[in-house]
JSON list of C-alpha atoms in Angstrom, two decimals:
[
{"chain": "L", "resi": 269, "resn": "MET", "atom": "CA", "xyz": [-15.70, -6.06, 2.09]},
{"chain": "L", "resi": 270, "resn": "GLY", "atom": "CA", "xyz": [-16.89, -3.67, 4.75]},
{"chain": "L", "resi": 271, "resn": "LEU", "atom": "CA", "xyz": [-16.14, -0.24, 5.88]},
{"chain": "L", "resi": 272, "resn": "CYS", "atom": "CA", "xyz": [-16.23, 1.51, 9.17]},
{"chain": "L", "resi": 273, "resn": "CYS", "atom": "CA", "xyz": [-15.45, 4.82, 9.65]},
{"chain": "L", "resi": 274, "resn": "SER", "atom": "CA", "xyz": [-12.81, 6.12, 11.10]},
{"chain": "L", "resi": 275, "resn": "CYS", "atom": "CA", "xyz": [-10.36, 9.07, 10.16]},
{"chain": "L", "resi": 276, "resn": "CYS", "atom": "CA", "xyz": [-8.10, 11.44, 12.06]},
{"chain": "L", "resi": 277, "resn": "GLY", "atom": "CA", "xyz": [-7.88, 15.34, 12.31]},
{"chain": "L", "resi": 278, "resn": "GLY", "atom": "CA", "xyz": [-10.18, 17.95, 11.78]},
{"chain": "L", "resi": 279, "resn": "ASP", "atom": "CA", "xyz": [-13.74, 18.57, 10.92]},
{"chain": "L", "resi": 280, "resn": "ASP", "atom": "CA", "xyz": [-12.72, 19.33, 7.37]},
{"chain": "L", "resi": 281, "resn": "SER", "atom": "CA", "xyz": [-13.15, 16.25, 5.27]},
{"chain": "L", "resi": 282, "resn": "ASP", "atom": "CA", "xyz": [-11.15, 17.60, 2.05]},
{"chain": "L", "resi": 283, "resn": "LYS", "atom": "CA", "xyz": [-8.03, 18.29, 4.16]},
{"chain": "L", "resi": 284, "resn": "SER", "atom": "CA", "xyz": [-5.21, 15.86, 3.28]},
{"chain": "L", "resi": 285, "resn": "THR", "atom": "CA", "xyz": [-2.06, 14.99, 5.05]},
{"chain": "L", "resi": 286, "resn": "GLU", "atom": "CA", "xyz": [0.61, 16.82, 3.34]},
{"chain": "L", "resi": 287, "resn": "MET", "atom": "CA", "xyz": [4.07, 15.56, 2.22]},
{"chain": "L", "resi": 288, "resn": "SER", "atom": "CA", "xyz": [6.58, 17.56, 0.49]},
{"chain": "L", "resi": 289, "resn": "ALA", "atom": "CA", "xyz": [7.63, 16.84, -3.16]},
{"chain": "L", "resi": 290, "resn": "MET", "atom": "CA", "xyz": [9.37, 18.90, -5.86]},
{"chain": "L", "resi": 291, "resn": "LYS", "atom": "CA", "xyz": [7.77, 19.53, -8.95]},
{"chain": "L", "resi": 292, "resn": "LYS", "atom": "CA", "xyz": [10.26, 18.15, -12.16]},
{"chain": "L", "resi": 293, "resn": "SER", "atom": "CA", "xyz": [10.29, 18.85, -15.68]},
{"chain": "L", "resi": 294, "resn": "GLY", "atom": "CA", "xyz": [11.98, 15.60, -15.92]},
{"chain": "L", "resi": 295, "resn": "ARG", "atom": "CA", "xyz": [14.21, 13.11, -13.67]},
{"chain": "L", "resi": 296, "resn": "GLY", "atom": "CA", "xyz": [17.19, 15.49, -12.63]},
{"chain": "L", "resi": 297, "resn": "GLY", "atom": "CA", "xyz": [15.26, 18.50, -14.34]},
{"chain": "L", "resi": 298, "resn": "LYS", "atom": "CA", "xyz": [14.47, 21.68, -12.94]},
{"chain": "L", "resi": 299, "resn": "ARG", "atom": "CA", "xyz": [12.51, 21.69, -9.62]},
{"chain": "L", "resi": 300, "resn": "GLY", "atom": "CA", "xyz": [9.97, 23.90, -8.03]},
{"chain": "L", "resi": 301, "resn": "GLU", "atom": "CA", "xyz": [8.16, 23.76, -4.71]},
{"chain": "L", "resi": 302, "resn": "ALA", "atom": "CA", "xyz": [4.71, 21.48, -5.20]},
{"chain": "L", "resi": 303, "resn": "SER", "atom": "CA", "xyz": [2.94, 19.26, -2.95]},
{"chain": "L", "resi": 304, "resn": "LEU", "atom": "CA", "xyz": [1.61, 15.47, -3.06]},
{"chain": "L", "resi": 305, "resn": "SER", "atom": "CA", "xyz": [-0.72, 14.21, -0.51]},
{"chain": "L", "resi": 306, "resn": "ILE", "atom": "CA", "xyz": [-2.91, 11.08, 0.55]},
{"chain": "L", "resi": 307, "resn": "SER", "atom": "CA", "xyz": [-6.23, 12.36, -0.34]},
{"chain": "L", "resi": 308, "resn": "ARG", "atom": "CA", "xyz": [-8.35, 11.82, 2.26]},
{"chain": "L", "resi": 309, "resn": "LYS", "atom": "CA", "xyz": [-11.45, 12.89, 0.11]},
{"chain": "L", "resi": 310, "resn": "MET", "atom": "CA", "xyz": [-10.59, 10.34, -2.55]},
{"chain": "L", "resi": 311, "resn": "SER", "atom": "CA", "xyz": [-9.89, 7.52, 0.09]},
{"chain": "L", "resi": 312, "resn": "ALA", "atom": "CA", "xyz": [-12.03, 5.02, 1.95]},
{"chain": "L", "resi": 313, "resn": "PRO", "atom": "CA", "xyz": [-13.42, 6.39, 5.39]},
{"chain": "L", "resi": 314, "resn": "SER", "atom": "CA", "xyz": [-12.19, 3.08, 6.89]},
{"chain": "L", "resi": 315, "resn": "THR", "atom": "CA", "xyz": [-8.45, 4.46, 5.87]},
{"chain": "L", "resi": 316, "resn": "MET", "atom": "CA", "xyz": [-6.58, 6.92, 8.22]},
{"chain": "L", "resi": 317, "resn": "SER", "atom": "CA", "xyz": [-3.57, 8.98, 7.19]},
{"chain": "L", "resi": 318, "resn": "ILE", "atom": "CA", "xyz": [-1.21, 9.09, 10.12]},
{"chain": "L", "resi": 319, "resn": "GLY", "atom": "CA", "xyz": [-0.01, 12.33, 11.99]},
{"chain": "L", "resi": 320, "resn": "GLY", "atom": "CA", "xyz": [1.23, 14.83, 9.44]},
{"chain": "L", "resi": 321, "resn": "THR", "atom": "CA", "xyz": [3.17, 12.14, 7.35]},
{"chain": "L", "resi": 322, "resn": "PRO", "atom": "CA", "xyz": [2.48, 10.35, 4.34]},
{"chain": "L", "resi": 323, "resn": "ARG", "atom": "CA", "xyz": [1.62, 7.15, 6.07]},
{"chain": "L", "resi": 324, "resn": "VAL", "atom": "CA", "xyz": [-1.81, 5.23, 5.92]},
{"chain": "L", "resi": 325, "resn": "THR", "atom": "CA", "xyz": [-3.37, 2.54, 7.49]},
{"chain": "L", "resi": 326, "resn": "GLY", "atom": "CA", "xyz": [-6.56, 1.15, 8.56]},
{"chain": "L", "resi": 327, "resn": "HIS", "atom": "CA", "xyz": [-8.66, -1.11, 5.93]},
{"chain": "L", "resi": 328, "resn": "GLY", "atom": "CA", "xyz": [-9.39, 0.16, 2.32]},
{"chain": "L", "resi": 329, "resn": "LEU", "atom": "CA", "xyz": [-8.19, 1.75, -0.51]},
{"chain": "L", "resi": 330, "resn": "ALA", "atom": "CA", "xyz": [-6.22, 5.05, -0.36]},
{"chain": "L", "resi": 331, "resn": "LEU", "atom": "CA", "xyz": [-5.16, 7.32, -3.17]},
{"chain": "L", "resi": 332, "resn": "VAL", "atom": "CA", "xyz": [-2.38, 10.10, -3.80]},
{"chain": "L", "resi": 333, "resn": "ASP", "atom": "CA", "xyz": [-4.11, 13.14, -4.71]},
{"chain": "L", "resi": 334, "resn": "VAL", "atom": "CA", "xyz": [-2.01, 13.53, -8.06]},
{"chain": "L", "resi": 335, "resn": "SER", "atom": "CA", "xyz": [-3.06, 11.76, -11.32]},
{"chain": "L", "resi": 336, "resn": "VAL", "atom": "CA", "xyz": [-0.30, 9.86, -13.44]},
{"chain": "L", "resi": 337, "resn": "GLU", "atom": "CA", "xyz": [0.31, 12.35, -16.33]},
{"chain": "L", "resi": 338, "resn": "GLN", "atom": "CA", "xyz": [3.79, 11.80, -17.41]},
{"chain": "L", "resi": 339, "resn": "ASP", "atom": "CA", "xyz": [4.67, 9.03, -19.69]},
{"chain": "L", "resi": 340, "resn": "SER", "atom": "CA", "xyz": [7.06, 7.28, -17.22]},
{"chain": "L", "resi": 341, "resn": "ALA", "atom": "CA", "xyz": [6.66, 7.42, -13.35]},
{"chain": "L", "resi": 342, "resn": "TYR", "atom": "CA", "xyz": [8.03, 5.35, -10.29]},
{"chain": "L", "resi": 343, "resn": "TRP", "atom": "CA", "xyz": [7.28, 5.62, -6.98]},
{"chain": "L", "resi": 344, "resn": "GLU", "atom": "CA", "xyz": [7.39, 3.22, -3.51]},
{"chain": "L", "resi": 345, "resn": "TRP", "atom": "CA", "xyz": [5.38, 2.00, -0.68]},
{"chain": "L", "resi": 346, "resn": "SER", "atom": "CA", "xyz": [7.46, 1.44, 2.48]},
{"chain": "L", "resi": 347, "resn": "LEU", "atom": "CA", "xyz": [5.48, -1.23, 4.56]},
{"chain": "L", "resi": 348, "resn": "GLU", "atom": "CA", "xyz": [5.27, -0.85, 8.51]},
{"chain": "L", "resi": 349, "resn": "ILE", "atom": "CA", "xyz": [4.04, -4.35, 9.87]},
{"chain": "L", "resi": 350, "resn": "PRO", "atom": "CA", "xyz": [4.01, -4.10, 13.75]},
{"chain": "L", "resi": 351, "resn": "SER", "atom": "CA", "xyz": [6.14, -7.20, 15.53]},
{"chain": "L", "resi": 352, "resn": "ARG", "atom": "CA", "xyz": [4.27, -8.92, 17.56]},
{"chain": "L", "resi": 353, "resn": "LYS", "atom": "CA", "xyz": [5.05, -10.51, 20.97]},
{"chain": "L", "resi": 354, "resn": "ARG", "atom": "CA", "xyz": [4.13, -14.56, 21.19]},
{"chain": "L", "resi": 355, "resn": "LYS", "atom": "CA", "xyz": [4.28, -16.27, 24.44]},
{"chain": "L", "resi": 356, "resn": "LYS", "atom": "CA", "xyz": [5.67, -19.46, 24.54]},
{"chain": "L", "resi": 357, "resn": "ARG", "atom": "CA", "xyz": [5.55, -21.76, 27.45]},
{"chain": "L", "resi": 358, "resn": "ILE", "atom": "CA", "xyz": [8.53, -22.98, 29.31]},
{"chain": "L", "resi": 359, "resn": "LEU", "atom": "CA", "xyz": [7.78, -26.57, 29.45]},
{"chain": "L", "resi": 360, "resn": "ASP", "atom": "CA", "xyz": [8.69, -29.74, 31.52]},
{"chain": "L", "resi": 361, "resn": "SER", "atom": "CA", "xyz": [8.29, -33.33, 31.53]},
{"chain": "L", "resi": 362, "resn": "ASP", "atom": "CA", "xyz": [4.66, -32.78, 33.48]},
{"chain": "L", "resi": 363, "resn": "ASP", "atom": "CA", "xyz": [3.63, -30.70, 30.60]},
{"chain": "L", "resi": 364, "resn": "GLU", "atom": "CA", "xyz": [3.41, -33.16, 27.98]},
{"chain": "L", "resi": 365, "resn": "ASN", "atom": "CA", "xyz": [0.25, -34.68, 27.02]},
{"chain": "L", "resi": 366, "resn": "ASP", "atom": "CA", "xyz": [-0.34, -38.35, 26.73]},
{"chain": "L", "resi": 367, "resn": "ASP", "atom": "CA", "xyz": [0.21, -38.40, 23.08]},
{"chain": "L", "resi": 368, "resn": "GLY", "atom": "CA", "xyz": [3.64, -36.50, 23.47]},
{"chain": "L", "resi": 369, "resn": "ASP", "atom": "CA", "xyz": [2.00, -33.09, 22.17]},
{"chain": "L", "resi": 370, "resn": "THR", "atom": "CA", "xyz": [2.87, -29.88, 24.21]},
{"chain": "L", "resi": 371, "resn": "THR", "atom": "CA", "xyz": [1.08, -26.77, 24.77]},
{"chain": "L", "resi": 372, "resn": "ASP", "atom": "CA", "xyz": [2.38, -23.79, 23.28]},
{"chain": "L", "resi": 373, "resn": "VAL", "atom": "CA", "xyz": [0.64, -20.78, 25.16]},
{"chain": "L", "resi": 374, "resn": "ALA", "atom": "CA", "xyz": [-0.17, -20.55, 28.77]},
{"chain": "L", "resi": 375, "resn": "ASP", "atom": "CA", "xyz": [-0.41, -17.94, 30.94]},
{"chain": "L", "resi": 376, "resn": "ASP", "atom": "CA", "xyz": [1.88, -19.53, 34.19]},
{"chain": "L", "resi": 377, "resn": "GLY", "atom": "CA", "xyz": [5.74, -19.98, 33.40]},
{"chain": "L", "resi": 378, "resn": "ALA", "atom": "CA", "xyz": [5.37, -18.45, 30.07]},
{"chain": "L", "resi": 379, "resn": "GLU", "atom": "CA", "xyz": [8.14, -16.08, 28.63]},
{"chain": "L", "resi": 380, "resn": "GLU", "atom": "CA", "xyz": [7.95, -13.66, 25.90]},
{"chain": "L", "resi": 381, "resn": "GLU", "atom": "CA", "xyz": [9.57, -13.86, 22.56]},
{"chain": "L", "resi": 382, "resn": "GLU", "atom": "CA", "xyz": [9.50, -11.10, 20.01]},
{"chain": "L", "resi": 383, "resn": "HIS", "atom": "CA", "xyz": [9.10, -12.34, 16.16]},
{"chain": "L", "resi": 384, "resn": "GLU", "atom": "CA", "xyz": [9.33, -11.03, 12.75]},
{"chain": "L", "resi": 385, "resn": "GLU", "atom": "CA", "xyz": [5.83, -10.99, 11.43]},
{"chain": "L", "resi": 386, "resn": "GLU", "atom": "CA", "xyz": [5.09, -11.95, 8.15]},
{"chain": "L", "resi": 387, "resn": "PHE", "atom": "CA", "xyz": [2.02, -10.75, 6.17]},
{"chain": "L", "resi": 388, "resn": "ASP", "atom": "CA", "xyz": [0.50, -12.71, 3.57]},
{"chain": "L", "resi": 389, "resn": "THR", "atom": "CA", "xyz": [-3.05, -11.08, 2.93]},
{"chain": "L", "resi": 390, "resn": "GLN", "atom": "CA", "xyz": [-4.85, -8.58, 0.84]},
{"chain": "L", "resi": 391, "resn": "LEU", "atom": "CA", "xyz": [-2.45, -5.40, 0.39]},
{"chain": "L", "resi": 392, "resn": "LYS", "atom": "CA", "xyz": [-2.80, -4.42, -3.09]},
{"chain": "L", "resi": 393, "resn": "PHE", "atom": "CA", "xyz": [-0.75, -1.74, -4.88]},
{"chain": "L", "resi": 394, "resn": "GLY", "atom": "CA", "xyz": [-1.09, 0.03, -8.26]},
{"chain": "L", "resi": 395, "resn": "VAL", "atom": "CA", "xyz": [-3.34, 2.51, -9.93]},
{"chain": "L", "resi": 396, "resn": "THR", "atom": "CA", "xyz": [-7.12, 3.50, -9.80]},
{"chain": "L", "resi": 397, "resn": "THR", "atom": "CA", "xyz": [-9.37, 6.11, -11.15]},
{"chain": "L", "resi": 398, "resn": "LYS", "atom": "CA", "xyz": [-10.55, 8.93, -9.20]},
{"chain": "L", "resi": 399, "resn": "LYS", "atom": "CA", "xyz": [-12.87, 8.05, -6.30]},
{"chain": "L", "resi": 400, "resn": "SER", "atom": "CA", "xyz": [-15.73, 9.96, -4.65]},
{"chain": "L", "resi": 401, "resn": "PRO", "atom": "CA", "xyz": [-17.46, 9.55, -0.86]},
{"chain": "L", "resi": 402, "resn": "GLU", "atom": "CA", "xyz": [-20.44, 8.43, -3.02]},
{"chain": "L", "resi": 403, "resn": "PHE", "atom": "CA", "xyz": [-18.40, 5.42, -4.40]},
{"chain": "L", "resi": 404, "resn": "TYR", "atom": "CA", "xyz": [-17.63, 4.15, -1.06]},
{"chain": "L", "resi": 405, "resn": "LYS", "atom": "CA", "xyz": [-21.51, 4.59, 0.08]},
{"chain": "L", "resi": 406, "resn": "ASN", "atom": "CA", "xyz": [-22.43, 2.34, -2.79]},
{"chain": "L", "resi": 407, "resn": "LEU", "atom": "CA", "xyz": [-19.62, -0.01, -2.09]},
{"chain": "L", "resi": 408, "resn": "GLU", "atom": "CA", "xyz": [-20.68, -0.58, 1.03]},
{"chain": "L", "resi": 409, "resn": "ALA", "atom": "CA", "xyz": [-24.26, -0.52, 0.25]},
{"chain": "L", "resi": 410, "resn": "ASN", "atom": "CA", "xyz": [-23.89, -3.24, -2.50]},
{"chain": "L", "resi": 411, "resn": "GLU", "atom": "CA", "xyz": [-21.38, -5.30, -0.04]},
{"chain": "L", "resi": 412, "resn": "THR", "atom": "CA", "xyz": [-21.06, -8.92, -1.89]},
{"chain": "L", "resi": 413, "resn": "ASP", "atom": "CA", "xyz": [-18.88, -11.79, -2.41]},
{"chain": "L", "resi": 414, "resn": "ASP", "atom": "CA", "xyz": [-19.83, -11.10, -6.30]},
{"chain": "L", "resi": 415, "resn": "SER", "atom": "CA", "xyz": [-16.07, -10.53, -7.78]},
{"chain": "L", "resi": 416, "resn": "SER", "atom": "CA", "xyz": [-17.81, -8.68, -10.88]},
{"chain": "L", "resi": 417, "resn": "ILE", "atom": "CA", "xyz": [-18.37, -5.48, -8.31]},
{"chain": "L", "resi": 418, "resn": "ASP", "atom": "CA", "xyz": [-16.12, -2.61, -8.90]},
{"chain": "L", "resi": 419, "resn": "ASP", "atom": "CA", "xyz": [-14.22, -1.87, -5.87]},
{"chain": "L", "resi": 420, "resn": "GLY", "atom": "CA", "xyz": [-11.30, 0.12, -7.33]},
{"chain": "L", "resi": 421, "resn": "THR", "atom": "CA", "xyz": [-8.83, -2.65, -7.37]},
{"chain": "L", "resi": 422, "resn": "LEU", "atom": "CA", "xyz": [-9.08, -3.80, -11.12]},
{"chain": "L", "resi": 423, "resn": "TRP", "atom": "CA", "xyz": [-5.60, -2.29, -11.78]},
{"chain": "L", "resi": 424, "resn": "MET", "atom": "CA", "xyz": [-4.10, -2.95, -8.69]},
{"chain": "L", "resi": 425, "resn": "ARG", "atom": "CA", "xyz": [-2.36, -6.32, -7.29]},
{"chain": "L", "resi": 426, "resn": "CYS", "atom": "CA", "xyz": [-1.24, -8.50, -4.72]},
{"chain": "L", "resi": 427, "resn": "ILE", "atom": "CA", "xyz": [2.60, -8.96, -4.33]},
{"chain": "L", "resi": 428, "resn": "PRO", "atom": "CA", "xyz": [2.79, -13.08, -4.71]},
{"chain": "L", "resi": 429, "resn": "ARG", "atom": "CA", "xyz": [5.55, -12.91, -2.06]},
{"chain": "L", "resi": 430, "resn": "LYS", "atom": "CA", "xyz": [5.58, -13.06, 2.07]},
{"chain": "L", "resi": 431, "resn": "LEU", "atom": "CA", "xyz": [5.85, -9.42, 3.42]},
{"chain": "L", "resi": 432, "resn": "TYR", "atom": "CA", "xyz": [7.78, -8.33, 6.25]},
{"chain": "L", "resi": 433, "resn": "ASN", "atom": "CA", "xyz": [8.21, -4.81, 8.19]},
{"chain": "L", "resi": 434, "resn": "GLY", "atom": "CA", "xyz": [10.53, -2.50, 6.08]},
{"chain": "L", "resi": 435, "resn": "ASP", "atom": "CA", "xyz": [9.65, -4.41, 2.73]},
{"chain": "L", "resi": 436, "resn": "THR", "atom": "CA", "xyz": [9.45, -1.81, -0.21]},
{"chain": "L", "resi": 437, "resn": "ILE", "atom": "CA", "xyz": [7.10, -2.28, -3.15]},
{"chain": "L", "resi": 438, "resn": "GLY", "atom": "CA", "xyz": [8.14, -0.33, -6.08]},
{"chain": "L", "resi": 439, "resn": "ILE", "atom": "CA", "xyz": [5.61, 0.74, -8.88]},
{"chain": "L", "resi": 440, "resn": "ALA", "atom": "CA", "xyz": [6.92, 1.90, -12.24]},
{"chain": "L", "resi": 441, "resn": "VAL", "atom": "CA", "xyz": [4.56, 3.14, -14.60]},
{"chain": "L", "resi": 442, "resn": "GLN", "atom": "CA", "xyz": [4.55, 3.51, -18.56]},
{"chain": "L", "resi": 443, "resn": "GLN", "atom": "CA", "xyz": [2.20, 4.69, -20.86]},
{"chain": "L", "resi": 444, "resn": "SER", "atom": "CA", "xyz": [3.95, 4.20, -24.21]},
{"chain": "L", "resi": 445, "resn": "ASP", "atom": "CA", "xyz": [5.20, 0.71, -23.57]},
{"chain": "L", "resi": 446, "resn": "LEU", "atom": "CA", "xyz": [3.61, -2.53, -22.66]},
{"chain": "L", "resi": 447, "resn": "PRO", "atom": "CA", "xyz": [3.25, -3.69, -19.74]},
{"chain": "L", "resi": 448, "resn": "MET", "atom": "CA", "xyz": [1.89, -0.48, -18.34]},
{"chain": "L", "resi": 449, "resn": "ILE", "atom": "CA", "xyz": [2.42, -1.40, -14.88]},
{"chain": "L", "resi": 450, "resn": "GLN", "atom": "CA", "xyz": [5.38, -3.07, -13.43]},
{"chain": "L", "resi": 451, "resn": "PHE", "atom": "CA", "xyz": [5.65, -4.40, -9.74]},
{"chain": "L", "resi": 452, "resn": "TYR", "atom": "CA", "xyz": [8.72, -4.95, -7.59]},
{"chain": "L", "resi": 453, "resn": "HIS", "atom": "CA", "xyz": [9.46, -6.37, -4.33]},
{"chain": "L", "resi": 454, "resn": "ASN", "atom": "CA", "xyz": [12.70, -5.01, -2.64]},
{"chain": "L", "resi": 455, "resn": "GLY", "atom": "CA", "xyz": [14.01, -4.14, -5.98]},
{"chain": "L", "resi": 456, "resn": "GLU", "atom": "CA", "xyz": [13.15, -7.54, -7.65]},
{"chain": "L", "resi": 457, "resn": "PRO", "atom": "CA", "xyz": [10.57, -7.67, -9.94]},
{"chain": "L", "resi": 458, "resn": "CYS", "atom": "CA", "xyz": [7.26, -9.31, -9.97]},
{"chain": "L", "resi": 459, "resn": "SER", "atom": "CA", "xyz": [7.07, -10.19, -13.36]},
{"chain": "L", "resi": 460, "resn": "GLU", "atom": "CA", "xyz": [3.89, -12.85, -13.24]},
{"chain": "L", "resi": 461, "resn": "VAL", "atom": "CA", "xyz": [1.85, -9.43, -11.66]},
{"chain": "L", "resi": 462, "resn": "THR", "atom": "CA", "xyz": [1.97, -6.79, -14.10]},
{"chain": "L", "resi": 463, "resn": "VAL", "atom": "CA", "xyz": [-0.85, -4.90, -15.58]},
{"chain": "L", "resi": 464, "resn": "ASN", "atom": "CA", "xyz": [-0.97, -5.03, -19.08]},
{"chain": "L", "resi": 465, "resn": "ARG", "atom": "CA", "xyz": [-3.01, -1.77, -19.74]},
{"chain": "L", "resi": 466, "resn": "PHE", "atom": "CA", "xyz": [-5.08, 0.73, -18.08]},
{"chain": "L", "resi": 467, "resn": "ARG", "atom": "CA", "xyz": [-7.40, 3.50, -19.52]},
{"chain": "L", "resi": 468, "resn": "GLY", "atom": "CA", "xyz": [-7.84, 7.42, -18.52]},
{"chain": "L", "resi": 469, "resn": "SER", "atom": "CA", "xyz": [-6.62, 9.32, -15.98]},
{"chain": "L", "resi": 470, "resn": "VAL", "atom": "CA", "xyz": [-5.16, 7.55, -12.73]},
{"chain": "L", "resi": 471, "resn": "TYR", "atom": "CA", "xyz": [-4.05, 7.96, -9.59]},
{"chain": "L", "resi": 472, "resn": "PRO", "atom": "CA", "xyz": [-1.53, 6.06, -7.35]},
{"chain": "L", "resi": 473, "resn": "SER", "atom": "CA", "xyz": [-3.19, 3.90, -5.00]},
{"chain": "L", "resi": 474, "resn": "ILE", "atom": "CA", "xyz": [-2.89, 0.81, -2.32]},
{"chain": "L", "resi": 475, "resn": "TYR", "atom": "CA", "xyz": [-5.38, -0.95, -0.55]},
{"chain": "L", "resi": 476, "resn": "VAL", "atom": "CA", "xyz": [-4.33, -1.54, 3.13]},
{"chain": "L", "resi": 477, "resn": "TRP", "atom": "CA", "xyz": [-5.26, -3.85, 5.38]},
{"chain": "L", "resi": 478, "resn": "ASP", "atom": "CA", "xyz": [-5.74, -3.75, 9.10]},
{"chain": "L", "resi": 479, "resn": "GLY", "atom": "CA", "xyz": [-2.59, -3.95, 11.00]},
{"chain": "L", "resi": 480, "resn": "VAL", "atom": "CA", "xyz": [-0.43, -2.31, 8.22]},
{"chain": "L", "resi": 481, "resn": "SER", "atom": "CA", "xyz": [0.73, 1.01, 7.71]},
{"chain": "L", "resi": 482, "resn": "ALA", "atom": "CA", "xyz": [2.34, 2.01, 4.54]},
{"chain": "L", "resi": 483, "resn": "ARG", "atom": "CA", "xyz": [4.33, 5.32, 3.46]},
{"chain": "L", "resi": 484, "resn": "ALA", "atom": "CA", "xyz": [4.24, 6.61, 0.32]},
{"chain": "L", "resi": 485, "resn": "CYS", "atom": "CA", "xyz": [7.65, 7.40, -1.03]},
{"chain": "L", "resi": 486, "resn": "MET", "atom": "CA", "xyz": [7.14, 9.77, -3.74]},
{"chain": "L", "resi": 487, "resn": "GLU", "atom": "CA", "xyz": [10.42, 11.53, -4.29]},
{"chain": "L", "resi": 488, "resn": "ASP", "atom": "CA", "xyz": [13.64, 10.01, -5.62]},
{"chain": "L", "resi": 489, "resn": "GLU", "atom": "CA", "xyz": [15.51, 11.16, -2.07]},
{"chain": "L", "resi": 490, "resn": "GLU", "atom": "CA", "xyz": [12.93, 8.71, -0.56]},
{"chain": "L", "resi": 491, "resn": "TRP", "atom": "CA", "xyz": [13.59, 5.76, -2.67]},
{"chain": "L", "resi": 492, "resn": "ASN", "atom": "CA", "xyz": [14.96, 2.66, -0.75]},
{"chain": "L", "resi": 493, "resn": "GLU", "atom": "CA", "xyz": [15.25, 0.94, -4.20]},
{"chain": "L", "resi": 494, "resn": "GLY", "atom": "CA", "xyz": [14.57, 3.40, -6.92]},
{"chain": "L", "resi": 495, "resn": "PRO", "atom": "CA", "xyz": [13.01, 2.25, -10.53]},
{"chain": "L", "resi": 496, "resn": "PRO", "atom": "CA", "xyz": [14.38, -0.09, -13.13]},
{"chain": "L", "resi": 497, "resn": "HIS", "atom": "CA", "xyz": [15.48, 2.25, -15.73]},
{"chain": "L", "resi": 498, "resn": "GLU", "atom": "CA", "xyz": [16.39, 6.30, -15.57]},
{"chain": "L", "resi": 499, "resn": "ARG", "atom": "CA", "xyz": [13.47, 7.30, -17.50]},
{"chain": "L", "resi": 500, "resn": "PHE", "atom": "CA", "xyz": [10.95, 6.32, -14.35]},
{"chain": "L", "resi": 501, "resn": "GLY", "atom": "CA", "xyz": [10.96, 9.69, -12.61]},
{"chain": "L", "resi": 502, "resn": "PRO", "atom": "CA", "xyz": [8.98, 10.77, -9.32]},
{"chain": "L", "resi": 503, "resn": "LEU", "atom": "CA", "xyz": [5.89, 11.60, -10.10]},
{"chain": "L", "resi": 504, "resn": "ILE", "atom": "CA", "xyz": [5.19, 15.47, -11.26]},
{"chain": "L", "resi": 505, "resn": "ALA", "atom": "CA", "xyz": [2.62, 17.03, -8.83]},
{"chain": "L", "resi": 506, "resn": "ALA", "atom": "CA", "xyz": [0.85, 18.91, -11.92]},
{"chain": "L", "resi": 507, "resn": "ARG", "atom": "CA", "xyz": [-2.58, 19.42, -10.42]},
{"chain": "L", "resi": 508, "resn": "GLY", "atom": "CA", "xyz": [-3.52, 21.32, -7.27]},
{"chain": "L", "resi": 509, "resn": "ILE", "atom": "CA", "xyz": [-4.48, 19.23, -3.93]},
{"chain": "L", "resi": 510, "resn": "ILE", "atom": "CA", "xyz": [-8.21, 17.75, -4.26]}
]
């Protein structure tokens, strides 16, 4: 996995893209102002936070800057997969090949039609441990096809569905029951890709792929689908920005 440096914003690499959230004592509990962010310091330098919003794009691992401390938590990622235009040639009988096949793309006599792009690659969702710039430097230095190399995605999973623009991926984490991490695609459980156990302090994370951006939905008001049970509340911002 190659990493190329690309980030937007000022010169301070410790800055994060701010997004508002509400600190809760429990689901429906007392609220106080708090802040959650996409951590630029803990995320791969080949990822980018986008213009003052909790959106991330680029290629690589990106982390939210608050660890999962509560027993049960839920958040969502809203996918933004840009539609693409495909050129489809207007054919007549003279365009047919000798075997009856036709040419799909041409510059002349072509019309453009927009189609919904499906995405079936290596987007991953879940949690990971705290990362540092040194982690990414070491990862790049040891770039290899060896699957035993720690790339930070041990407790992350690909969603076994075709993904489209506007899809919602839900993450439900519970630390007192198994499986500890459950995944949802547009509200439907993906039971084949649960994470049974994880250890230590972890952070919400996503592995983004070129051409796709994702928006972190941490507040319940932002959720498109919602958690599988009311005990799963929004992530509590219990720590300061990293």
